[in-house]
Amino acid sequence: MKVLFIGDVFGKPGRQAVSELLPLLINKYGPFEAIIANGENAAGGKGITKPIVKEFWELGISVITTGNHVWAQREIFGFIDNELGLLRPANYPPDTPGQGWVIINTRSEMKLCVINIAGQIFLDNFSNPFRCLDEILKEVSDQTEHIILDFHAEATSEKVAMGWYADGRVSAVIGTHTHIQTADDRILHQGTAYITDVGMTGPYDSVIGTNKKEVLYRFTTMLPVRYKVAQEEVALCGVALDLDDQSGNAKSIERIQVPL
């Protein structure tokens, strides 16, 4: 089972990169059974809107994951419950709108579970991500061997710990949120593909997606400033996964970084 995971799509430049580069990636690495994209920064750098969700579906995205910025565009409360492929972190309180995991039928009718969990360190007050994973796996492990976790977290140590905790229980642990692709992609001892951060799909002449000028002003003056989405040096970051059709174990994980 070949799966493409696209790193945090940042604003209009990131969406343009997905639109223009996805066909090239499918031609080079595919065809993919499923395509997953983290979309929590897709609307002006924070959150996601209904038209953008529709745009992603039309591009062939199978599942959209998010993170701590999921609620930044208030309109999401009006549609997230109706978009079963749009996820928010599963470790929000139980009565939170939306869902934190989904099982989909892939292109050739295999079952794939995608789980979205947020870390605790330096982020909002999410519940324990490790225990959250345990509870979800109790429900999904008897339905499919193919399970991909988007672990949206800030701290490298927490991400690495999650990789070892989930090793042998999920097909892949893909770190998101920090927007800088790490060079530690590998297959762990029990067959789980892992990367600390998959990177950002968006403008790299920036500070993790935003204009350098405003960010440097904030750092040097300590005064508030309105951030703007940068526009230059756009690239798509992601990973191509190849999972065993029977066991769900990862056969390979390959970092992708393609300029627009």
Short mmCIF file of C-alpha atoms in Angstrom, two decimals:
data_model
loop_
_atom_site.label_atom_id
_atom_site.label_comp_id
_atom_site.label_asym_id
_atom_site.label_seq_id
_atom_site.Cartn_x
_atom_site.Cartn_y
_atom_site.Cartn_z
CA MET A 1 0.00 0.00 0.00
CA LYS A 2 1.55 3.28 -1.12
CA VAL A 3 0.49 6.37 0.84
CA LEU A 4 1.54 10.00 0.40
CA PHE A 5 1.60 12.30 3.43
CA ILE A 6 1.85 16.03 2.61
CA GLY A 7 3.29 18.29 5.31
CA ASP A 8 1.48 21.29 6.81
CA VAL A 9 -0.04 23.22 3.89
CA PHE A 10 0.59 26.92 4.59
CA GLY A 11 -1.74 29.47 3.01
CA LYS A 12 -2.39 30.03 -0.68
CA PRO A 13 1.24 29.35 -1.70
CA GLY A 14 1.04 25.93 -0.06
CA ARG A 15 -2.26 25.13 -1.72
CA GLN A 16 -0.83 26.15 -5.08
CA ALA A 17 2.12 23.83 -4.50
CA VAL A 18 -0.20 20.91 -3.81
CA SER A 19 -2.30 21.68 -6.88
CA GLU A 20 0.66 21.92 -9.25
CA LEU A 21 3.06 19.35 -7.80
CA LEU A 22 0.72 16.54 -6.74
CA PRO A 23 0.36 15.15 -10.29
CA LEU A 24 4.16 15.01 -10.58
CA LEU A 25 4.44 13.13 -7.28
CA ILE A 26 1.76 10.67 -8.30
CA ASN A 27 3.62 10.04 -11.53
CA LYS A 28 6.96 9.53 -9.72
CA TYR A 29 5.97 7.66 -6.56
CA GLY A 30 2.42 6.46 -7.14
CA PRO A 31 -0.18 5.53 -7.80
CA PHE A 32 -1.12 6.06 -4.16
CA GLU A 33 -3.79 4.15 -2.31
CA ALA A 34 -4.45 7.28 -0.24
CA ILE A 35 -3.17 10.84 0.12
CA ILE A 36 -3.13 12.56 3.51
CA ALA A 37 -2.45 16.28 4.02
CA ASN A 38 -2.17 18.36 7.16
CA GLY A 39 -4.37 21.40 6.49
CA GLU A 40 -4.39 23.33 9.76
CA ASN A 41 -2.52 26.29 8.22
CA ALA A 42 -4.25 26.22 4.84
CA ALA A 43 -6.38 29.37 5.31
CA GLY A 44 -4.05 32.36 5.52
CA GLY A 45 -1.65 30.47 7.74
CA LYS A 46 -4.17 29.49 10.43
CA GLY A 47 -7.12 27.13 10.21
CA ILE A 48 -9.10 25.84 7.28
CA THR A 49 -12.34 26.89 5.56
CA LYS A 50 -15.06 24.92 3.81
CA PRO A 51 -14.02 26.06 0.29
CA ILE A 52 -10.46 24.93 1.00
CA VAL A 53 -11.68 21.56 2.24
CA LYS A 54 -13.64 21.21 -1.01
CA GLU A 55 -10.51 22.22 -2.95
CA PHE A 56 -8.51 19.48 -1.20
CA TRP A 57 -11.12 16.82 -1.97
CA GLU A 58 -11.13 17.85 -5.63
CA LEU A 59 -7.33 17.51 -5.75
CA GLY A 60 -7.64 13.91 -4.61
CA ILE A 61 -6.76 14.29 -0.93
CA SER A 62 -8.25 11.39 1.04
CA VAL A 63 -7.90 12.68 4.63
CA ILE A 64 -7.12 16.15 6.05
CA THR A 65 -5.45 16.26 9.45
CA THR A 66 -5.06 19.38 11.58
CA GLY A 67 -3.65 20.46 14.95
CA ASN A 68 -3.82 23.20 17.54
CA HIS A 69 -4.90 25.84 14.96
CA VAL A 70 -7.90 23.80 13.82
CA TRP A 71 -10.43 26.29 15.28
CA ALA A 72 -8.75 29.47 13.99
CA GLN A 73 -11.40 29.94 11.28
CA ARG A 74 -14.63 30.04 13.25
CA GLU A 75 -16.73 28.77 10.36
CA ILE A 76 -15.29 25.29 10.91
CA PHE A 77 -17.79 24.72 13.72
CA GLY A 78 -20.53 24.77 11.09
CA PHE A 79 -19.15 21.98 8.91
CA ILE A 80 -16.56 19.80 10.67
CA ASP A 81 -19.15 17.27 11.83
CA ASN A 82 -20.24 16.73 8.22
CA GLU A 83 -16.72 16.22 6.82
CA LEU A 84 -15.75 12.74 7.96
CA GLY A 85 -12.33 12.93 6.32
CA LEU A 86 -11.45 16.18 8.13
CA LEU A 87 -9.83 15.41 11.47
CA ARG A 88 -8.99 17.40 14.59
CA PRO A 89 -6.75 16.13 17.40
CA ALA A 90 -8.38 13.15 19.10
CA ASN A 91 -7.22 14.23 22.55
CA TYR A 92 -9.58 17.19 22.81
CA PRO A 93 -12.42 16.64 25.34
CA PRO A 94 -14.98 13.98 24.31
CA ASP A 95 -17.76 16.46 23.42
CA THR A 96 -15.56 18.49 21.03
CA PRO A 97 -16.98 18.82 17.49
CA GLY A 98 -15.46 16.64 14.80
CA GLN A 99 -13.50 13.43 15.14
CA GLY A 100 -9.91 12.46 15.79
CA TRP A 101 -9.61 9.39 13.61
CA VAL A 102 -11.21 7.81 10.57
CA ILE A 103 -11.09 4.53 8.66
CA ILE A 104 -11.32 4.96 4.90
CA ASN A 105 -11.47 2.61 1.94
CA THR A 106 -8.42 3.20 -0.23
CA ARG A 107 -8.27 3.30 -4.01
CA SER A 108 -8.26 -0.52 -4.23
CA GLU A 109 -10.71 -0.95 -1.33
CA MET A 110 -8.19 -1.70 1.42
CA LYS A 111 -8.91 -0.18 4.81
CA LEU A 112 -6.66 2.57 6.17
CA CYS A 113 -7.02 4.25 9.56
CA VAL A 114 -5.69 7.78 10.01
CA ILE A 115 -5.33 9.10 13.57
CA ASN A 116 -4.71 12.74 14.52
CA ILE A 117 -3.26 13.40 18.00
CA ALA A 118 -1.63 16.54 19.46
CA GLY A 119 1.28 16.68 21.86
CA GLN A 120 1.16 18.28 25.31
CA ILE A 121 4.55 19.99 25.65
CA PHE A 122 4.42 23.75 24.81
CA LEU A 123 0.92 23.36 23.32
CA ASP A 124 -2.68 23.68 24.53
CA ASN A 125 -3.89 21.57 27.43
CA PHE A 126 -4.57 18.41 25.48
CA SER A 127 -5.13 15.14 27.33
CA ASN A 128 -2.37 12.52 27.44
CA PRO A 129 -1.51 11.65 23.81
CA PHE A 130 -0.06 8.24 24.67
CA ARG A 131 -3.17 7.09 26.54
CA CYS A 132 -5.31 8.57 23.79
CA LEU A 133 -3.53 6.38 21.25
CA ASP A 134 -4.08 3.32 23.46
CA GLU A 135 -7.83 3.93 23.56
CA ILE A 136 -8.13 4.46 19.81
CA LEU A 137 -6.12 1.33 19.00
CA LYS A 138 -8.46 -0.73 21.17
CA GLU A 139 -11.21 0.27 18.75
CA VAL A 140 -9.46 0.17 15.39
CA SER A 141 -6.78 -2.52 15.56
CA ASP A 142 -9.24 -5.33 14.83
CA GLN A 143 -10.53 -3.47 11.75
CA THR A 144 -7.27 -2.82 9.88
CA GLU A 145 -3.52 -3.37 10.10
CA HIS A 146 -2.86 -0.13 8.21
CA ILE A 147 -2.76 2.76 10.68
CA ILE A 148 -1.07 6.14 10.23
CA LEU A 149 -0.68 8.60 13.11
CA ASP A 150 -0.23 12.33 12.54
CA PHE A 151 1.40 13.41 15.80
CA HIS A 152 1.09 17.20 15.86
CA ALA A 153 3.60 18.22 18.50
CA GLU A 154 6.20 20.83 19.38
CA ALA A 155 8.87 18.96 21.33
CA THR A 156 11.26 16.61 19.54
CA SER A 157 11.56 14.42 22.63
CA GLU A 158 7.79 13.92 22.82
CA LYS A 159 7.64 12.98 19.14
CA VAL A 160 10.52 10.51 19.42
CA ALA A 161 8.90 8.99 22.50
CA MET A 162 5.64 8.55 20.62
CA GLY A 163 7.50 6.80 17.81
CA TRP A 164 8.87 4.20 20.20
CA TYR A 165 5.56 3.93 22.06
CA ALA A 166 3.66 3.23 18.85
CA ASP A 167 6.33 1.02 17.25
CA GLY A 168 4.78 -2.22 16.03
CA ARG A 169 1.25 -0.97 16.74
CA VAL A 170 0.84 1.48 13.86
CA SER A 171 2.23 1.61 10.34
CA ALA A 172 3.69 5.11 10.60
CA VAL A 173 4.14 7.98 13.05
CA ILE A 174 4.42 11.23 11.10
CA GLY A 175 5.37 14.32 13.09
CA THR A 176 3.81 17.64 12.09
CA HIS A 177 3.58 21.24 13.42
CA THR A 178 7.15 22.63 13.46
CA HIS A 179 7.33 23.17 9.66
CA ILE A 180 11.00 22.19 9.25
CA GLN A 181 11.55 18.77 7.72
CA THR A 182 13.85 16.55 9.78
CA ALA A 183 16.35 14.09 8.33
CA ASP A 184 15.56 11.18 10.66
CA ASP A 185 13.10 9.22 8.53
CA ARG A 186 13.51 5.52 9.26
CA ILE A 187 11.75 2.28 10.09
CA LEU A 188 11.78 1.48 13.80
CA HIS A 189 12.57 -1.95 15.26
CA GLN A 190 9.02 -3.34 15.14
CA GLY A 191 8.17 -2.07 11.65
CA THR A 192 6.76 1.44 12.17
CA ALA A 193 7.89 4.21 9.80
CA TYR A 194 8.88 7.37 11.65
CA ILE A 195 9.88 10.99 11.02
CA THR A 196 10.07 13.73 13.67
CA ASP A 197 8.67 16.38 11.34
CA VAL A 198 7.47 15.97 7.78
CA GLY A 199 7.99 19.67 7.01
CA MET A 200 5.87 22.44 5.54
CA THR A 201 4.27 22.80 2.15
CA GLY A 202 4.55 26.52 1.59
CA PRO A 203 6.99 29.46 1.29
CA TYR A 204 10.52 28.85 2.54
CA ASP A 205 11.78 32.44 2.11
CA SER A 206 10.09 32.99 5.45
CA VAL A 207 10.05 32.10 9.12
CA ILE A 208 8.06 28.85 9.08
CA GLY A 209 5.67 30.32 6.52
CA THR A 210 5.30 33.94 7.60
CA ASN A 211 7.02 37.08 6.28
CA LYS A 212 10.49 37.53 7.76
CA LYS A 213 10.01 41.27 8.28
CA GLU A 214 7.12 40.96 10.75
CA VAL A 215 8.69 38.05 12.62
CA LEU A 216 12.02 39.84 13.03
CA TYR A 217 10.19 42.95 14.23
CA ARG A 218 8.44 40.85 16.87
CA PHE A 219 11.67 39.22 18.03
CA THR A 220 13.67 42.45 18.18
CA THR A 221 11.04 44.76 19.70
CA MET A 222 8.88 42.31 21.69
CA LEU A 223 5.86 44.23 20.37
CA PRO A 224 2.77 42.65 18.82
CA VAL A 225 2.53 42.52 15.04
CA ARG A 226 0.15 41.05 12.48
CA TYR A 227 1.85 38.22 10.62
CA LYS A 228 1.45 37.78 6.87
CA VAL A 229 1.89 34.70 4.71
CA ALA A 230 5.18 34.80 2.78
CA GLN A 231 5.11 34.15 -0.97
CA GLU A 232 8.56 33.15 -2.22
CA GLU A 233 10.56 29.93 -2.58
CA VAL A 234 7.53 27.66 -2.31
CA ALA A 235 8.08 23.93 -1.91
CA LEU A 236 6.07 20.82 -1.12
CA CYS A 237 7.34 18.66 1.73
CA GLY A 238 6.07 15.22 2.57
CA VAL A 239 6.87 11.53 2.80
CA ALA A 240 6.05 8.62 0.53
CA LEU A 241 5.20 5.48 2.48
CA ASP A 242 5.08 1.89 1.25
CA LEU A 243 3.21 -0.38 3.66
CA ASP A 244 2.95 -4.16 3.52
CA ASP A 245 -0.49 -5.12 2.24
CA GLN A 246 -0.91 -7.88 4.81
CA SER A 247 0.92 -6.90 8.01
CA GLY A 248 0.66 -3.12 7.69
CA ASN A 249 4.35 -2.80 8.58
CA ALA A 250 6.30 -0.14 6.73
CA LYS A 251 8.52 -1.35 3.91
CA SER A 252 9.92 2.12 3.20
CA ILE A 253 9.62 5.81 4.04
CA GLU A 254 11.11 8.45 1.75
CA ARG A 255 11.35 12.18 2.43
CA ILE A 256 10.04 14.47 -0.31
CA GLN A 257 10.96 18.13 -0.81
CA VAL A 258 10.04 19.50 -4.23
CA PRO A 259 10.27 23.20 -5.19
CA LEU A 260 7.39 24.80 -7.06
#
